[in-house]
Short mmCIF file of C-alpha atoms in Angstrom, two decimals:
data_model
loop_
_atom_site.label_atom_id
_atom_site.label_comp_id
_atom_site.label_asym_id
_atom_site.label_seq_id
_atom_site.Cartn_x
_atom_site.Cartn_y
_atom_site.Cartn_z
CA UNK Z 232 0.00 0.00 0.00
CA UNK Z 233 1.38 3.41 -0.95
CA UNK Z 234 2.08 6.14 1.57
CA UNK Z 235 -0.84 8.26 0.28
CA UNK Z 236 -3.31 5.61 1.41
CA UNK Z 237 -1.82 5.51 4.88
CA UNK Z 238 -2.33 9.27 5.23
CA UNK Z 239 -6.05 8.67 5.49
CA UNK Z 240 -5.41 6.80 8.74
CA UNK Z 241 -3.51 9.66 10.41
CA UNK Z 242 -6.63 11.37 11.85
CA UNK Z 243 -7.81 8.01 13.21
CA UNK Z 244 -4.42 7.40 14.80
CA UNK Z 245 -4.48 10.83 16.46
CA UNK Z 246 -7.96 10.20 17.89
CA UNK Z 247 -6.98 6.74 19.14
CA UNK Z 248 -3.80 7.98 20.85
CA UNK Z 249 -5.58 10.96 22.42
CA UNK Z 250 -8.38 8.71 23.73
CA UNK Z 251 -5.89 6.13 25.00
CA UNK Z 252 -3.91 8.84 26.82
CA UNK Z 253 -7.10 9.94 28.60
CA UNK Z 254 -8.14 6.39 29.44
CA UNK Z 255 -4.75 5.66 30.98
CA UNK Z 256 -5.86 8.01 33.77
CA UNK Z 257 -9.14 6.13 34.28
CA UNK Z 258 -9.57 3.34 36.83
CA UNK Z 259 -12.55 1.38 38.08
CA UNK Z 260 -15.12 3.43 39.98
CA UNK Z 261 -15.97 2.42 43.53
CA UNK Z 262 -19.63 1.81 42.58
CA UNK Z 263 -20.81 -0.32 39.68
CA UNK Z 264 -17.29 -1.00 38.38
CA UNK Z 265 -16.24 -2.45 41.73
CA UNK Z 266 -19.41 -4.56 41.79
CA UNK Z 267 -18.76 -6.02 38.32
CA UNK Z 268 -15.12 -6.66 39.16
CA UNK Z 269 -16.23 -8.60 42.24
CA UNK Z 270 -18.79 -10.59 40.23
CA UNK Z 271 -16.35 -11.85 37.60
CA UNK Z 272 -14.00 -12.98 40.36
CA UNK Z 273 -16.68 -14.95 42.19
CA UNK Z 274 -18.87 -16.39 39.37
CA UNK Z 275 -18.39 -18.39 36.22
CA UNK Z 276 -19.56 -16.79 32.99
CA UNK Z 277 -22.80 -18.79 32.75
CA UNK Z 278 -23.55 -18.27 36.46
CA UNK Z 279 -23.11 -14.54 36.01
CA UNK Z 280 -25.39 -14.31 32.95
CA UNK Z 281 -28.07 -16.42 34.63
CA UNK Z 282 -27.92 -14.35 37.80
CA UNK Z 283 -28.18 -11.05 35.93
CA UNK Z 284 -30.96 -12.22 33.59
CA UNK Z 285 -33.11 -13.61 36.40
CA UNK Z 286 -32.55 -10.95 39.03
CA UNK Z 287 -31.56 -7.67 37.39
CA UNK Z 288 -31.46 -7.15 33.61
CA UNK Z 289 -32.10 -8.85 30.29
CA UNK Z 290 -29.15 -7.09 28.61
CA UNK Z 291 -27.31 -10.33 27.87
CA UNK Z 292 -25.13 -8.82 25.13
CA UNK Z 293 -23.84 -5.99 27.27
CA UNK Z 294 -23.48 -8.28 30.28
CA UNK Z 295 -21.36 -10.67 28.19
CA UNK Z 296 -19.07 -7.80 27.19
CA UNK Z 297 -18.91 -6.66 30.81
CA UNK Z 298 -17.82 -10.10 32.00
CA UNK Z 299 -15.12 -10.35 29.32
CA UNK Z 300 -13.89 -6.81 29.94
CA UNK Z 301 -13.59 -7.11 33.71
CA UNK Z 302 -12.01 -10.55 33.37
CA UNK Z 303 -9.28 -9.24 31.05
CA UNK Z 304 -8.70 -6.15 33.19
CA UNK Z 305 -8.37 -2.39 32.99
CA UNK Z 306 -5.61 -2.31 30.36
CA UNK Z 307 -7.71 -4.34 27.97
CA UNK Z 308 -10.53 -1.82 28.47
CA UNK Z 309 -8.20 1.14 27.92
CA UNK Z 310 -7.07 -0.15 24.53
CA UNK Z 311 -10.46 -1.50 23.45
CA UNK Z 312 -12.32 1.63 24.50
CA UNK Z 313 -9.87 3.91 22.70
CA UNK Z 314 -10.58 1.85 19.58
CA UNK Z 315 -14.36 2.12 20.11
CA UNK Z 316 -14.21 5.88 20.67
CA UNK Z 317 -12.25 6.15 17.42
CA UNK Z 318 -14.68 3.92 15.53
CA UNK Z 319 -17.85 5.69 16.63
CA UNK Z 320 -17.44 9.02 14.77
CA UNK Z 321 -15.70 7.17 11.92
CA UNK Z 322 -18.74 4.96 11.36
CA UNK Z 323 -21.15 7.90 11.62
CA UNK Z 324 -19.09 9.66 8.94
CA UNK Z 325 -18.84 6.58 6.71
CA UNK Z 326 -22.61 6.08 6.87
CA UNK Z 327 -23.09 9.74 5.93
CA UNK Z 328 -20.59 9.29 3.07
CA UNK Z 329 -22.58 6.32 1.74
CA UNK Z 330 -25.68 8.50 1.57
CA UNK Z 331 -23.88 11.56 0.12
CA UNK Z 332 -20.86 10.11 -1.75
CA UNK Z 333 -20.34 13.28 -3.81
CA UNK Z 334 -19.96 15.43 -0.69
CA UNK Z 335 -16.45 14.06 -0.10
CA UNK Z 336 -13.96 14.00 -2.97
CA UNK Z 337 -12.13 10.94 -4.25
CA UNK Z 338 -8.83 12.52 -3.22
CA UNK Z 339 -9.14 13.84 0.34
CA UNK Z 340 -8.40 17.53 0.79
CA UNK Z 341 -8.68 19.86 3.77
CA UNK Z 342 -12.19 20.82 2.66
CA UNK Z 343 -13.18 17.18 2.48
CA UNK Z 344 -11.72 16.54 5.94
CA UNK Z 345 -13.98 19.13 7.59
CA UNK Z 346 -17.13 16.94 7.75
CA UNK Z 347 -15.09 14.20 9.44
CA UNK Z 348 -13.64 16.63 11.97
CA UNK Z 349 -17.15 17.94 12.62
CA UNK Z 350 -18.29 14.38 13.28
CA UNK Z 351 -15.43 13.81 15.72
CA UNK Z 352 -16.36 17.08 17.43
CA UNK Z 353 -19.62 15.39 18.45
CA UNK Z 354 -17.81 14.21 21.59
CA UNK Z 355 -16.72 17.76 22.41
CA UNK Z 356 -20.08 19.38 21.65
CA UNK Z 357 -22.01 17.29 24.17
CA UNK Z 358 -22.10 17.81 27.90
CA UNK Z 359 -18.87 16.56 29.46
CA UNK Z 360 -20.81 14.38 31.91
CA UNK Z 361 -22.80 12.79 29.07
CA UNK Z 362 -19.55 11.90 27.34
CA UNK Z 363 -17.99 10.78 30.60
CA UNK Z 364 -20.81 8.49 31.69
CA UNK Z 365 -21.27 6.90 28.25
CA UNK Z 366 -17.70 6.71 26.96
CA UNK Z 367 -15.21 7.13 29.82
CA UNK Z 368 -16.85 5.35 32.76
CA UNK Z 369 -15.77 1.72 32.36
CA UNK Z 370 -19.09 -0.13 32.53
CA UNK Z 371 -20.97 2.81 30.99
CA UNK Z 372 -18.71 2.76 27.94
CA UNK Z 373 -19.18 -0.99 27.43
CA UNK Z 374 -22.96 -0.71 27.50
CA UNK Z 375 -23.29 2.52 25.52
CA UNK Z 376 -20.27 3.21 23.31
CA UNK Z 377 -19.50 -0.40 22.44
CA UNK Z 378 -23.13 -1.25 21.76
CA UNK Z 379 -23.55 1.95 19.71
CA UNK Z 380 -20.48 1.10 17.61
CA UNK Z 381 -21.90 -2.38 17.08
CA UNK Z 382 -25.24 -0.96 15.92
CA UNK Z 383 -23.50 1.43 13.53
CA UNK Z 384 -21.43 -1.43 12.07
CA UNK Z 385 -24.65 -3.34 11.48
CA UNK Z 386 -26.14 -0.30 9.72
CA UNK Z 387 -23.01 0.32 7.65
CA UNK Z 388 -22.89 -3.27 6.41
CA UNK Z 389 -26.56 -3.35 5.40
CA UNK Z 390 -27.03 0.22 4.14
CA UNK Z 391 -26.17 -0.54 0.51
CA UNK Z 392 -28.84 -3.24 0.50
CA UNK Z 393 -31.45 -0.62 1.38
CA UNK Z 394 -30.08 2.26 -0.73
CA UNK Z 395 -29.52 0.39 -4.00
CA UNK Z 396 -31.50 -2.78 -3.40
CA UNK Z 397 -28.40 -4.92 -3.91
CA UNK Z 398 -28.35 -8.33 -2.28
CA UNK Z 399 -24.99 -8.70 -0.53
CA UNK Z 400 -25.29 -11.97 1.38
CA UNK Z 401 -21.81 -11.71 2.90
CA UNK Z 402 -22.42 -8.20 4.28
CA UNK Z 403 -25.82 -9.09 5.71
CA UNK Z 404 -24.48 -12.23 7.39
CA UNK Z 405 -21.52 -10.24 8.76
CA UNK Z 406 -23.88 -7.61 10.18
CA UNK Z 407 -26.03 -10.05 12.18
CA UNK Z 408 -23.65 -10.59 15.16
CA UNK Z 409 -23.17 -6.83 15.52
CA UNK Z 410 -26.92 -6.25 15.40
CA UNK Z 411 -27.62 -8.97 17.96
CA UNK Z 412 -25.06 -7.53 20.36
CA UNK Z 413 -26.53 -4.03 19.97
CA UNK Z 414 -30.18 -4.96 20.56
CA UNK Z 415 -29.27 -7.09 23.57
CA UNK Z 416 -27.22 -4.38 25.28
CA UNK Z 417 -29.22 -1.16 25.67
CA UNK Z 418 -32.93 -0.70 24.99
CA UNK Z 419 -32.44 2.73 23.36
CA UNK Z 420 -29.94 1.34 20.88
CA UNK Z 421 -32.07 -1.73 20.23
CA UNK Z 422 -35.07 0.48 19.52
CA UNK Z 423 -33.05 2.64 17.12
CA UNK Z 424 -31.67 -0.35 15.23
CA UNK Z 425 -35.10 -1.93 14.87
CA UNK Z 426 -36.48 1.42 13.67
CA UNK Z 427 -33.71 1.50 11.04
CA UNK Z 428 -34.60 -1.95 9.69
CA UNK Z 429 -38.34 -1.26 9.78
CA UNK Z 430 -37.86 2.10 8.06
CA UNK Z 431 -35.55 0.64 5.44
CA UNK Z 432 -37.99 -2.14 4.56
CA UNK Z 433 -41.04 0.17 4.51
CA UNK Z 434 -39.39 2.84 2.34
CA UNK Z 435 -38.12 0.23 -0.11
CA UNK Z 436 -41.57 -1.32 -0.33
CA UNK Z 437 -43.17 2.09 -0.92
CA UNK Z 438 -40.66 2.71 -3.70
CA UNK Z 439 -41.38 -0.79 -5.05
CA UNK Z 440 -37.80 -1.93 -4.66
CA UNK Z 441 -36.98 -5.52 -3.84
CA UNK Z 442 -35.78 -6.27 -0.33
CA UNK Z 443 -33.42 -9.15 0.32
CA UNK Z 444 -35.10 -12.02 2.14
CA UNK Z 445 -32.05 -12.12 4.42
CA UNK Z 446 -32.93 -8.63 5.68
CA UNK Z 447 -36.32 -9.95 6.75
CA UNK Z 448 -34.59 -12.81 8.54
CA UNK Z 449 -32.16 -10.45 10.25
CA UNK Z 450 -34.94 -8.06 11.27
CA UNK Z 451 -36.94 -10.95 12.74
CA UNK Z 452 -33.91 -12.24 14.63
CA UNK Z 453 -33.15 -8.79 16.08
CA UNK Z 454 -36.79 -8.33 17.09
CA UNK Z 455 -36.86 -11.75 18.75
CA UNK Z 456 -33.70 -11.07 20.76
CA UNK Z 457 -35.00 -7.63 21.74
CA UNK Z 458 -38.18 -9.30 23.00
CA UNK Z 459 -36.10 -11.77 25.02
CA UNK Z 460 -34.25 -8.85 26.59
CA UNK Z 461 -37.49 -7.07 27.50
CA UNK Z 462 -39.08 -10.28 28.83
CA UNK Z 463 -36.28 -11.04 31.30
CA UNK Z 464 -37.59 -11.82 34.82
CA UNK Z 465 -34.91 -9.54 36.22
CA UNK Z 466 -36.42 -6.47 34.57
CA UNK Z 467 -39.48 -6.35 36.82
CA UNK Z 468 -37.36 -7.02 39.89
CA UNK Z 469 -34.96 -4.24 38.88
CA UNK Z 470 -37.78 -1.77 38.27
CA UNK Z 471 -39.29 -2.54 41.70
CA UNK Z 472 -35.92 -2.12 43.40
CA UNK Z 473 -35.06 1.06 41.49
CA UNK Z 474 -38.47 2.53 42.26
CA UNK Z 475 -37.92 2.12 45.99
CA UNK Z 476 -34.36 3.43 45.78
CA UNK Z 477 -34.76 6.39 43.42
CA UNK Z 478 -38.40 7.38 42.95
CA UNK Z 479 -40.87 5.85 45.47
CA UNK Z 480 -43.80 7.89 44.13
CA UNK Z 481 -43.25 6.68 40.55
CA UNK Z 482 -45.87 3.91 40.67
CA UNK Z 483 -48.47 6.28 42.14
CA UNK Z 484 -48.23 8.99 39.48
CA UNK Z 485 -51.33 9.76 37.47
CA UNK Z 486 -51.10 9.73 33.67
CA UNK Z 487 -51.05 13.54 33.67
CA UNK Z 488 -48.34 13.76 36.33
CA UNK Z 489 -46.27 11.15 34.54
CA UNK Z 490 -46.63 12.98 31.22
CA UNK Z 491 -45.61 16.29 32.82
CA UNK Z 492 -42.39 15.07 34.47
CA UNK Z 493 -41.43 13.18 31.30
CA UNK Z 494 -41.94 16.25 29.10
CA UNK Z 495 -40.15 18.44 31.64
CA UNK Z 496 -37.16 16.09 31.78
CA UNK Z 497 -37.02 15.67 27.98
CA UNK Z 498 -37.22 19.39 27.20
CA UNK Z 499 -34.65 20.13 29.91
CA UNK Z 500 -32.24 17.72 28.23
CA UNK Z 501 -32.66 19.57 24.93
CA UNK Z 502 -32.15 22.97 26.56
CA UNK Z 503 -29.08 21.92 28.51
CA UNK Z 504 -27.28 18.80 27.23
CA UNK Z 505 -28.24 19.09 23.54
CA UNK Z 506 -28.48 22.86 23.08
CA UNK Z 507 -25.45 23.19 20.79
CA UNK Z 508 -26.63 20.38 18.53
CA UNK Z 509 -29.99 22.11 18.13
CA UNK Z 510 -28.26 25.43 17.47
CA UNK Z 511 -26.09 23.87 14.76
CA UNK Z 512 -29.18 22.38 13.11
CA UNK Z 513 -30.76 25.84 13.00
CA UNK Z 514 -27.56 27.50 11.78
CA UNK Z 515 -27.11 24.90 9.01
CA UNK Z 516 -30.69 25.50 7.92
CA UNK Z 517 -30.11 29.26 7.91
CA UNK Z 518 -27.15 28.84 5.58
CA UNK Z 519 -29.02 26.54 3.24
CA UNK Z 520 -30.54 27.80 0.01
CA UNK Z 521 -33.90 26.49 1.17
CA UNK Z 522 -34.03 29.15 3.90
CA UNK Z 523 -35.54 32.02 1.91
CA UNK Z 524 -38.48 32.81 4.16
CA UNK Z 525 -37.79 35.81 6.43
CA UNK Z 526 -40.01 34.49 9.27
CA UNK Z 527 -38.11 31.19 9.18
CA UNK Z 528 -34.75 32.97 9.17
CA UNK Z 529 -35.72 35.23 12.08
CA UNK Z 530 -37.16 32.33 14.08
CA UNK Z 531 -34.07 30.17 13.54
CA UNK Z 532 -31.78 33.03 14.52
CA UNK Z 533 -33.83 33.74 17.66
CA UNK Z 534 -33.92 30.11 18.79
CA UNK Z 535 -30.16 29.81 18.13
CA UNK Z 536 -29.35 32.90 20.17
CA UNK Z 537 -31.49 31.82 23.14
CA UNK Z 538 -30.13 28.25 23.06
CA UNK Z 539 -26.56 29.55 23.31
CA UNK Z 540 -27.21 32.03 26.13
CA UNK Z 541 -26.32 29.44 28.83
CA UNK Z 542 -22.75 29.49 27.51
CA UNK Z 543 -22.67 33.05 28.83
CA UNK Z 544 -24.33 32.05 32.12
CA UNK Z 545 -27.83 33.28 31.13
CA UNK Z 546 -30.13 30.33 31.91
CA UNK Z 547 -33.79 31.38 32.55
CA UNK Z 548 -35.07 29.71 29.37
CA UNK Z 549 -32.99 26.60 30.03
CA UNK Z 550 -34.30 26.03 33.56
CA UNK Z 551 -37.36 23.74 33.60
CA UNK Z 552 -37.28 23.41 37.38
CA UNK Z 553 -35.14 20.26 37.74
CA UNK Z 554 -31.67 21.78 37.83
CA UNK Z 555 -31.44 21.03 41.54
CA UNK Z 556 -31.44 17.27 40.93
CA UNK Z 557 -28.15 15.37 41.28
CA UNK Z 558 -28.38 12.05 39.36
CA UNK Z 559 -26.24 10.39 42.04
CA UNK Z 560 -28.58 11.30 44.90
CA UNK Z 561 -32.29 10.61 45.33
CA UNK Z 562 -34.20 13.92 45.46
CA UNK Z 563 -35.88 14.83 48.72
CA UNK Z 564 -38.63 16.58 46.76
CA UNK Z 565 -39.67 15.26 43.37
CA UNK Z 566 -40.61 17.58 40.48
CA UNK Z 567 -44.28 18.28 39.78
CA UNK Z 568 -46.44 20.82 38.01
CA UNK Z 569 -47.29 22.40 41.37
CA UNK Z 570 -43.60 23.09 42.01
CA UNK Z 571 -42.94 24.64 38.61
CA UNK Z 572 -42.68 28.43 38.52
CA UNK Z 573 -44.20 30.53 35.71
CA UNK Z 574 -40.67 30.93 34.31
CA UNK Z 575 -40.21 27.14 34.33
CA UNK Z 576 -43.46 26.73 32.39
CA UNK Z 577 -42.41 29.45 29.94
CA UNK Z 578 -39.07 27.66 29.39
CA UNK Z 579 -40.91 24.40 28.67
CA UNK Z 580 -43.24 26.12 26.19
CA UNK Z 581 -40.26 27.80 24.53
CA UNK Z 582 -38.37 24.54 24.04
CA UNK Z 583 -41.48 22.68 22.93
CA UNK Z 584 -41.86 25.33 20.23
CA UNK Z 585 -38.13 25.04 19.42
CA UNK Z 586 -38.44 21.26 19.04
CA UNK Z 587 -41.50 21.57 16.78
CA UNK Z 588 -39.69 24.21 14.70
CA UNK Z 589 -36.67 21.90 14.41
CA UNK Z 590 -38.88 19.11 13.11
CA UNK Z 591 -40.35 21.53 10.55
CA UNK Z 592 -36.88 22.63 9.39
CA UNK Z 593 -35.55 19.09 9.11
CA UNK Z 594 -38.59 17.97 7.13
CA UNK Z 595 -38.18 20.97 4.83
CA UNK Z 596 -34.49 20.31 4.16
CA UNK Z 597 -34.18 16.52 4.45
CA UNK Z 598 -37.70 15.33 3.72
CA UNK Z 599 -39.71 12.64 5.49
CA UNK Z 600 -36.68 10.42 6.23
CA UNK Z 601 -34.92 13.25 8.05
CA UNK Z 602 -38.05 14.11 10.05
CA UNK Z 603 -38.55 10.47 11.05
CA UNK Z 604 -34.91 10.23 12.13
CA UNK Z 605 -35.37 13.30 14.35
CA UNK Z 606 -38.52 11.79 15.88
CA UNK Z 607 -36.63 8.54 16.55
CA UNK Z 608 -33.87 10.59 18.23
CA UNK Z 609 -36.50 12.08 20.56
CA UNK Z 610 -38.08 8.69 21.24
CA UNK Z 611 -34.68 7.26 22.21
CA UNK Z 612 -34.82 9.59 25.22
CA UNK Z 613 -38.59 9.52 25.69
CA UNK Z 614 -38.29 5.80 26.53
CA UNK Z 615 -37.34 7.00 30.02
CA UNK Z 616 -41.09 7.68 30.46
CA UNK Z 617 -41.28 4.03 31.57
CA UNK Z 618 -38.33 4.15 33.97
CA UNK Z 619 -38.26 5.10 37.67
CA UNK Z 620 -34.60 6.02 37.15
CA UNK Z 621 -35.54 8.94 34.92
CA UNK Z 622 -33.54 11.25 37.21
CA UNK Z 623 -30.92 8.73 38.35
CA UNK Z 624 -29.80 7.09 35.11
CA UNK Z 625 -27.41 9.93 34.46
CA UNK Z 626 -26.63 11.92 31.38
CA UNK Z 627 -25.56 8.82 29.44
CA UNK Z 628 -29.18 8.39 28.32
CA UNK Z 629 -28.70 11.51 26.13
CA UNK Z 630 -25.74 9.94 24.31
CA UNK Z 631 -27.60 8.12 21.53
CA UNK Z 632 -29.80 11.14 20.78
CA UNK Z 633 -26.78 13.45 20.58
CA UNK Z 634 -25.11 11.21 17.99
CA UNK Z 635 -28.27 11.03 15.89
CA UNK Z 636 -28.33 14.85 15.97
CA UNK Z 637 -24.70 14.88 14.77
CA UNK Z 638 -25.74 12.77 11.79
CA UNK Z 639 -28.66 15.11 11.05
CA UNK Z 640 -26.27 18.08 11.17
CA UNK Z 641 -23.95 16.38 8.65
CA UNK Z 642 -26.90 15.84 6.33
CA UNK Z 643 -27.97 19.48 6.64
CA UNK Z 644 -24.44 20.75 5.99
CA UNK Z 645 -24.39 18.77 2.74
CA UNK Z 646 -27.35 20.93 1.61
CA UNK Z 647 -25.46 24.22 2.09
CA UNK Z 648 -24.96 25.40 -1.51
CA UNK Z 649 -21.69 27.32 -1.48
CA UNK Z 650 -18.18 26.72 -0.20
CA UNK Z 651 -18.22 30.13 1.48
CA UNK Z 652 -21.33 29.32 3.48
CA UNK Z 653 -19.91 25.95 4.45
CA UNK Z 654 -16.77 27.66 5.68
CA UNK Z 655 -18.92 29.98 7.81
CA UNK Z 656 -20.71 26.98 9.29
CA UNK Z 657 -17.53 25.05 10.11
CA UNK Z 658 -16.00 28.18 11.67
CA UNK Z 659 -19.05 28.66 13.89
CA UNK Z 660 -19.01 24.96 14.81
CA UNK Z 661 -15.34 25.28 15.83
CA UNK Z 662 -16.09 28.35 17.97
CA UNK Z 663 -18.99 26.57 19.70
CA UNK Z 664 -16.82 23.51 20.31
CA UNK Z 665 -14.17 25.63 22.01
CA UNK Z 666 -16.75 27.55 24.05
CA UNK Z 667 -18.42 24.33 25.18
CA UNK Z 668 -15.12 22.95 26.42
CA UNK Z 669 -13.99 26.21 28.04
CA UNK Z 670 -17.26 26.59 29.96
CA UNK Z 671 -16.93 23.02 31.26
CA UNK Z 672 -13.15 23.05 31.81
CA UNK Z 673 -13.31 22.93 35.61
CA UNK Z 674 -15.74 20.01 35.57
CA UNK Z 675 -13.65 18.18 32.99
CA UNK Z 676 -10.46 18.57 35.04
CA UNK Z 677 -12.27 17.45 38.18
CA UNK Z 678 -13.49 14.28 36.43
CA UNK Z 679 -10.03 13.48 35.08
CA UNK Z 680 -8.58 13.94 38.58
CA UNK Z 681 -11.17 11.57 40.02
CA UNK Z 682 -13.22 14.16 41.92
#
């Protein structure tokens, strides 16, 4: 292989080494990590899986990876996780490239490299705790980052079959193990992967394209395994235990109360953890040729400005009334409509309008497929409606949604008509990336130092 081909791997090598350097400072936590480490030392593999499936969780794929990881030790995790963190944005970019092959030239240039760097910046644009809990915490990374990479590999291998209708038996067969691991690890990721297969089959049928019979087989297998995960006896026991530990009033909530706290939590995540992703969606739409309507331009600019105000410490329209909650500690007083101030209600209304406007923009620029993808991104978080750990699960539950938003942003950027406008967008994205890291620098340093 000539040297020119190796140059393409340089960015990947830089990401891997940077991630590995960070992970060399990471050790097992004294909570869940210590528990898993103790389990693998006291149980055989089959005993462990049986115990977890019957008494705690049906996530047999993730639990298998956990057992292997803690058996092989922290240095195995440091190398493997650096690889996974490198693969995640790479796969997101490669999937985007399959959909828009003309957006990246045959011979990579600096301009062509920008979309890849933007994809990698997804880690830096999210909340540092979201990234930490889903990619840096040992057991969190195995369940979220590794399962997400596996799902993306499954998508990458089968995407051509949906886009062009080609029947690649080898790729479909190769994708099945990755898909099975993904759907049996985290419910959010399993839901997303099943939505991908269902959407691919439905859209191909509507367009009267043939669909490989193997894709039907794979979809059925993934659905069956997902059902096995959801049907695990341990799930009900875990929900009962988590309810008593984290949210005793959960089972007594009325439908209205349940709907309110779920909407409040979801909109708060958009206003705080995902604000920059939303802003970049609006900015990309503003720079697109499709944005010719003055009301749309003004609305997008207004929503963008308000979303970014928290970077300057101005937070009234980002506060839904749950900012006092620490995911590591059970609240003494649980959120409710009665507790919400008029400003909290106004913030919720504002971000509901912002979310609806975002759906409108995405549909306008990317069509029905883009709108459905955005709805699926929302549903990946909205699944917490069913969980008593809605406040305790930590920011890692925003991880999947954030990466779907990154992919939507890449798609929107491909619609920007001129090189000059694209340069403006990438410059703004770089500025927001730096601001996001600067405003969270103290928290980042504290996490790296183990505080």
